[in-house]
Amino acid sequence: MDTLLLNNIKDVRHNIENWKKDGLKIGLVPTMGALHNGHASLIKKAKEMCDKVVVSVFVNPIQFGPNEDFDKYPRTIENDKKVCEEIGADIIFAPSPKEMYGENKKLSNIDLTFVCPPYSLVDCLCGKSRPGHFDGVATVVLKLFNIVTPDYAFFGLKDAQQLFILKNMVKDLNLNLTIIPCPIVREDDGLALSSRNTYLSAEERKQALTISASLRKIESLYKQGITDVSTLFDTALSILDKNTELEYLEFRDYDNFEKVSNVKNNTLIAIAVRVGKTRLIDNIIV
Ligand code: AMP
């Protein structure tokens, strides 16, 4: 099936208006492109639940810090289109930064209206080392919601903090849509799929495997009845490859995002690790 590749907000809105006239249910899958099977699982879920599916592909400048990988982030729109076509998405919306934010603007709150998620949700985990990141994410996602006006929006649990923040945004700002969380897709050896895995050398990829291994170890110890966070933390640390650098390993209640000292049901165990120059994240919810 043909997937329309659209770069303009006006063209997307035109299609959406026609679909709405016909009473069709619309699903949105926001991505930064370089689509892999993790993204594909979200698009498939959207196809199952909706009549029409829009996949956005936008490497969003306002969610990257000055020393992050905005310039070298993989951009593979031809392949992204193929992936969307195979699954049967109706539209890929791939705007330029100019289309999203206008010309001659400083992409900061000097010139732009931002959505600022609550401090308690951003001053931890990825937000600690990436100041402003979740403001950028929430802002672009709200813009995408306003452009596409979906009934459902699909997000991966791979980015568990992002998902939690966006669910709160929907509730706090009375947005008229439902967020659908989708499970993490992994390689057969356990590595969580990520567009950033393409940065890894063969040696680094081996080191990266110890990230999911450490989470699996925590899960198996928890199943054996060990709940003490410091014990679980130390065990995970002993499994992580010594050439990697742990940025955080945190245990939080996934109902309210508060830190826990004993793991219980619905605890998010989230980890960020630097492998060479590449920063990778992963998590489990037990
Ligand atoms: P990104 O392109 O990295 O911004 O991701 C776009 C969406 O795909 C987000 O909702 C991610 O959580 C989701 N995603 C990325 N990797 C995976 C994965 N391995 N499994 C499931 N969802 C994923």
Coordinates of C-alpha atoms and ligand atoms in Angstrom, one line a residue:
M1 CA 0.0 0.0 0.0
D2 CA 1.2 3.5 -0.8
T3 CA 2.2 5.7 2.2
L4 CA 1.9 9.4 1.5
L5 CA 5.1 11.3 2.4
L6 CA 4.1 14.8 3.5
N7 CA 6.3 17.6 4.7
N8 CA 3.7 20.3 5.2
I9 CA 1.3 20.8 8.1
K10 CA -1.3 22.1 5.7
D11 CA -1.3 18.9 3.6
V12 CA -1.6 16.7 6.8
R13 CA -4.5 18.8 8.0
H14 CA -6.3 18.5 4.7
N15 CA -6.1 14.7 4.8
I16 CA -7.2 14.6 8.5
E17 CA -10.2 16.8 7.8
N18 CA -11.4 14.3 5.1
W19 CA -10.9 11.4 7.4
K20 CA -12.8 13.1 10.3
K21 CA -15.7 13.8 7.9
D22 CA -15.9 10.1 7.4
G23 CA -15.8 9.4 11.1
L24 CA -12.6 7.5 10.9
K25 CA -10.4 6.7 14.0
I26 CA -6.9 8.2 13.7
G27 CA -3.7 6.9 15.3
L28 CA -0.4 8.8 15.6
V29 CA 3.0 7.2 16.1
P30 CA 5.6 10.0 16.8
T31 CA 9.2 9.0 16.0
M32 CA 12.5 10.5 15.1
G33 CA 12.9 8.1 12.2
A34 CA 15.6 5.5 11.5
L35 CA 12.7 3.1 12.0
H36 CA 13.4 -0.3 13.4
N37 CA 11.3 -3.2 14.7
G38 CA 10.5 -1.3 17.9
H39 CA 8.9 1.5 15.9
A40 CA 7.3 -1.1 13.6
S41 CA 5.6 -2.7 16.6
L42 CA 4.0 0.7 17.5
I43 CA 2.8 1.2 13.9
K44 CA 1.3 -2.3 13.8
K45 CA -0.5 -1.7 17.1
A46 CA -1.9 1.6 15.6
K47 CA -3.0 -0.3 12.5
E48 CA -4.9 -2.8 14.7
M49 CA -6.7 -0.1 16.7
C50 CA -7.3 2.7 14.1
D51 CA -8.7 3.2 10.7
K52 CA -5.9 5.6 9.6
V53 CA -2.3 5.8 10.8
V54 CA 0.0 8.8 10.7
V55 CA 3.7 8.2 11.5
S56 CA 5.7 11.4 12.2
V57 CA 9.4 11.4 11.5
F58 CA 11.1 14.4 13.0
V59 CA 14.5 14.8 14.6
N60 CA 13.3 17.5 17.0
P61 CA 16.1 20.1 17.6
I62 CA 14.6 21.4 20.8
Q63 CA 14.9 18.2 22.7
F64 CA 18.7 17.9 22.1
G65 CA 21.3 19.6 24.3
P66 CA 24.1 21.6 22.7
N67 CA 26.6 18.7 23.0
E68 CA 24.3 15.9 22.0
D69 CA 23.9 14.0 18.7
F70 CA 21.4 16.1 16.8
D71 CA 23.6 16.5 13.8
K72 CA 24.7 12.9 13.5
Y73 CA 21.4 11.3 14.5
P74 CA 20.6 8.8 11.6
R75 CA 18.2 10.1 9.0
T76 CA 16.9 7.3 6.7
I77 CA 13.6 8.6 5.3
E78 CA 13.7 6.3 2.2
N79 CA 13.9 3.2 4.4
D80 CA 11.4 4.7 6.9
K81 CA 8.9 5.0 4.0
K82 CA 9.4 1.4 3.1
V83 CA 8.8 0.3 6.7
C84 CA 5.6 2.3 6.8
E85 CA 4.5 1.0 3.5
E86 CA 5.0 -2.6 4.5
I87 CA 2.9 -2.1 7.6
G88 CA 0.3 0.0 5.8
A89 CA 0.6 3.4 7.5
D90 CA -1.3 6.0 5.6
I91 CA 0.9 9.1 6.1
I92 CA 4.5 9.8 7.0
F93 CA 4.7 13.4 8.2
A94 CA 8.3 14.5 8.0
P95 CA 8.4 18.2 8.5
S96 CA 11.6 20.4 8.4
P97 CA 12.5 22.3 11.6
K98 CA 11.4 25.4 9.8
E99 CA 8.0 23.9 9.1
M100 CA 7.6 23.1 12.8
Y101 CA 9.1 26.1 14.4
G102 CA 9.1 28.9 11.7
E103 CA 12.0 30.8 10.4
N104 CA 14.4 33.1 12.3
K105 CA 13.3 31.8 15.7
K106 CA 15.7 31.1 18.5
L107 CA 14.7 27.6 19.4
S108 CA 14.4 28.3 23.1
N109 CA 11.9 29.9 25.4
I110 CA 13.3 33.3 24.3
D111 CA 11.2 33.0 21.2
L112 CA 9.0 29.9 21.6
T113 CA 6.1 28.8 23.8
F114 CA 7.2 25.7 25.6
V115 CA 5.3 23.0 27.5
C116 CA 7.1 22.4 30.9
P117 CA 6.3 19.1 32.5
P118 CA 6.4 19.1 36.4
Y119 CA 9.8 19.4 38.0
S120 CA 9.2 16.2 40.0
L121 CA 9.1 14.2 36.8
V122 CA 11.9 15.8 34.9
D123 CA 14.5 16.3 37.7
C124 CA 15.5 12.6 37.7
L125 CA 16.6 9.8 35.4
C126 CA 17.2 11.1 31.9
G127 CA 16.1 14.6 32.8
K128 CA 19.1 15.1 35.2
S129 CA 21.7 14.8 32.5
R130 CA 19.5 16.2 29.8
P131 CA 18.2 19.6 31.1
G132 CA 15.4 20.9 29.0
H133 CA 15.0 17.6 27.1
F134 CA 11.5 16.8 28.3
D135 CA 10.3 20.4 27.7
G136 CA 11.4 19.8 24.1
V137 CA 9.7 16.4 23.9
A138 CA 6.4 17.6 25.5
T139 CA 6.4 20.7 23.3
V140 CA 6.8 18.8 20.0
V141 CA 4.4 16.1 21.0
L142 CA 1.7 18.6 21.9
K143 CA 2.3 20.3 18.5
L144 CA 2.0 16.9 16.8
F145 CA -1.2 16.2 18.7
N146 CA -2.6 19.6 17.6
I147 CA -1.7 19.0 13.9
V148 CA -2.9 15.4 13.7
T149 CA -5.7 15.4 16.3
P150 CA -5.4 11.7 16.8
D151 CA -7.8 9.5 18.8
Y152 CA -4.9 7.4 19.9
A153 CA -1.2 8.0 20.2
F154 CA 1.3 5.2 20.5
F155 CA 4.5 5.4 22.6
G156 CA 7.1 2.8 23.6
L157 CA 7.8 1.8 27.2
K158 CA 11.5 1.9 26.1
D159 CA 11.2 5.6 27.0
A160 CA 9.3 4.9 30.3
Q161 CA 9.9 8.4 31.8
Q162 CA 8.8 10.1 28.5
L163 CA 5.7 8.0 28.5
F164 CA 4.9 8.8 32.1
I165 CA 5.4 12.6 31.4
L166 CA 3.2 12.5 28.3
K167 CA 0.4 10.7 30.1
N168 CA 0.5 13.4 32.7
M169 CA 0.5 16.1 30.0
V170 CA -2.7 14.6 28.4
K171 CA -4.4 14.5 31.8
D172 CA -3.2 17.9 33.1
L173 CA -4.0 19.7 29.8
N174 CA -7.3 17.9 29.2
L175 CA -6.2 16.6 25.8
N176 CA -8.8 14.6 24.0
L177 CA -6.9 11.5 23.1
T178 CA -5.7 8.2 24.7
I179 CA -2.1 7.3 25.0
I180 CA -1.3 3.6 24.3
P181 CA 1.8 2.2 25.9
C182 CA 3.7 -0.5 23.8
P183 CA 6.2 -3.0 25.2
I184 CA 9.9 -2.9 24.5
V185 CA 11.1 -4.8 21.5
R186 CA 14.5 -6.4 21.9
E187 CA 17.1 -8.3 19.7
D188 CA 17.2 -12.0 20.4
D189 CA 20.2 -11.5 22.7
G190 CA 18.3 -9.0 24.8
L191 CA 19.6 -5.6 23.6
A192 CA 16.7 -3.2 23.4
L193 CA 16.3 -1.9 19.9
S194 CA 17.3 1.8 19.5
S195 CA 18.2 4.0 16.5
R196 CA 21.4 4.8 18.5
N197 CA 22.5 1.1 18.4
T198 CA 23.9 1.9 14.9
Y199 CA 26.6 4.0 16.6
L200 CA 28.1 0.9 18.4
S201 CA 31.2 -0.9 17.3
A202 CA 31.1 -4.8 17.5
E203 CA 33.0 -4.6 20.8
E204 CA 30.7 -1.9 22.2
R205 CA 27.7 -3.9 21.2
K206 CA 29.0 -6.8 23.3
Q207 CA 29.5 -4.4 26.3
A208 CA 26.0 -3.0 25.7
L209 CA 24.5 -6.5 26.2
T210 CA 25.3 -6.3 29.9
I211 CA 22.7 -3.6 30.3
S212 CA 19.7 -5.8 29.6
A213 CA 21.6 -8.7 31.4
S214 CA 21.8 -6.6 34.6
L215 CA 18.0 -5.8 34.4
R216 CA 17.2 -9.5 33.9
K217 CA 19.3 -10.4 36.9
I218 CA 17.4 -7.9 39.0
E219 CA 14.1 -9.3 37.8
S220 CA 15.1 -12.9 38.6
L221 CA 16.3 -11.9 42.1
Y222 CA 13.1 -10.1 42.7
K223 CA 11.1 -13.2 41.7
Q224 CA 13.2 -15.1 44.2
G225 CA 12.0 -12.7 46.9
I226 CA 14.9 -10.2 47.1
T227 CA 13.3 -6.7 47.2
D228 CA 16.0 -4.5 48.8
V229 CA 17.1 -1.9 46.3
S230 CA 20.7 -1.5 47.5
T231 CA 21.3 -5.3 47.2
L232 CA 19.7 -5.3 43.7
F233 CA 21.7 -2.2 42.7
D234 CA 25.0 -3.8 43.7
T235 CA 24.3 -7.0 41.9
A236 CA 23.4 -5.2 38.7
L237 CA 26.5 -3.1 39.0
S238 CA 28.6 -6.3 39.2
I239 CA 27.2 -7.5 35.9
L240 CA 27.6 -4.3 33.9
D241 CA 30.7 -4.4 31.7
K242 CA 33.6 -2.5 33.4
N243 CA 34.3 -0.5 30.3
T244 CA 30.9 1.1 30.4
E245 CA 29.9 4.1 32.5
L246 CA 26.7 3.9 34.6
E247 CA 24.8 7.2 34.5
Y248 CA 21.9 6.0 36.6
L249 CA 20.1 2.9 37.8
E250 CA 16.9 3.9 39.6
F251 CA 13.9 2.1 41.2
R252 CA 10.6 4.0 41.0
D253 CA 7.0 3.3 41.6
Y254 CA 5.4 3.4 38.1
D255 CA 2.1 4.6 39.6
N256 CA 3.5 7.9 41.0
F257 CA 7.2 8.0 40.0
E258 CA 8.4 8.1 43.5
K259 CA 11.6 6.4 44.5
V260 CA 11.2 3.1 46.3
S261 CA 13.6 1.4 48.7
N262 CA 11.9 -2.0 48.3
V263 CA 10.8 -3.3 44.9
K264 CA 7.1 -4.2 44.6
N265 CA 4.7 -4.8 41.8
N266 CA 4.7 -2.0 39.1
T267 CA 8.2 -0.8 40.1
L268 CA 10.1 0.8 37.1
I269 CA 13.8 -0.2 37.1
A270 CA 15.4 2.2 34.7
I271 CA 19.1 2.4 33.6
A272 CA 21.2 4.7 31.5
V273 CA 24.7 3.7 30.5
R274 CA 27.4 5.2 28.3
V275 CA 29.0 2.7 26.0
G276 CA 31.9 4.5 24.4
K277 CA 30.4 7.7 23.3
T278 CA 26.9 6.3 23.0
R279 CA 24.3 6.8 25.7
L280 CA 21.8 3.9 25.9
I281 CA 18.7 3.5 28.1
D282 CA 16.7 0.5 29.1
N283 CA 14.2 -0.6 31.7
I284 CA 11.9 -3.2 33.1
I285 CA 8.7 -2.9 35.0
V286 CA 8.3 -5.8 37.4
Ligands
AMP1 P1 12.3 7.6 18.9 O1 12.4 7.5 17.4 O2 13.6 7.0 19.5 O3 11.9 8.9 19.4 O4 11.2 6.6 19.3 C1 9.9 6.8 18.9 C2 8.9 5.9 19.6 O5 9.3 4.5 19.5 C3 9.0 6.2 21.1 O6 7.7 6.1 21.7 C4 9.8 5.1 21.7 O7 9.6 4.7 23.0 C5 9.5 3.9 20.8 N1 10.6 2.9 20.7 C6 11.9 3.1 20.5 N2 12.6 2.0 20.6 C7 11.7 1.0 21.0 C8 11.8 -0.4 21.3 N3 12.9 -1.0 21.3 N4 10.6 -1.0 21.6 C9 9.4 -0.4 21.7 N5 9.3 0.9 21.4 C10 10.4 1.6 21.1

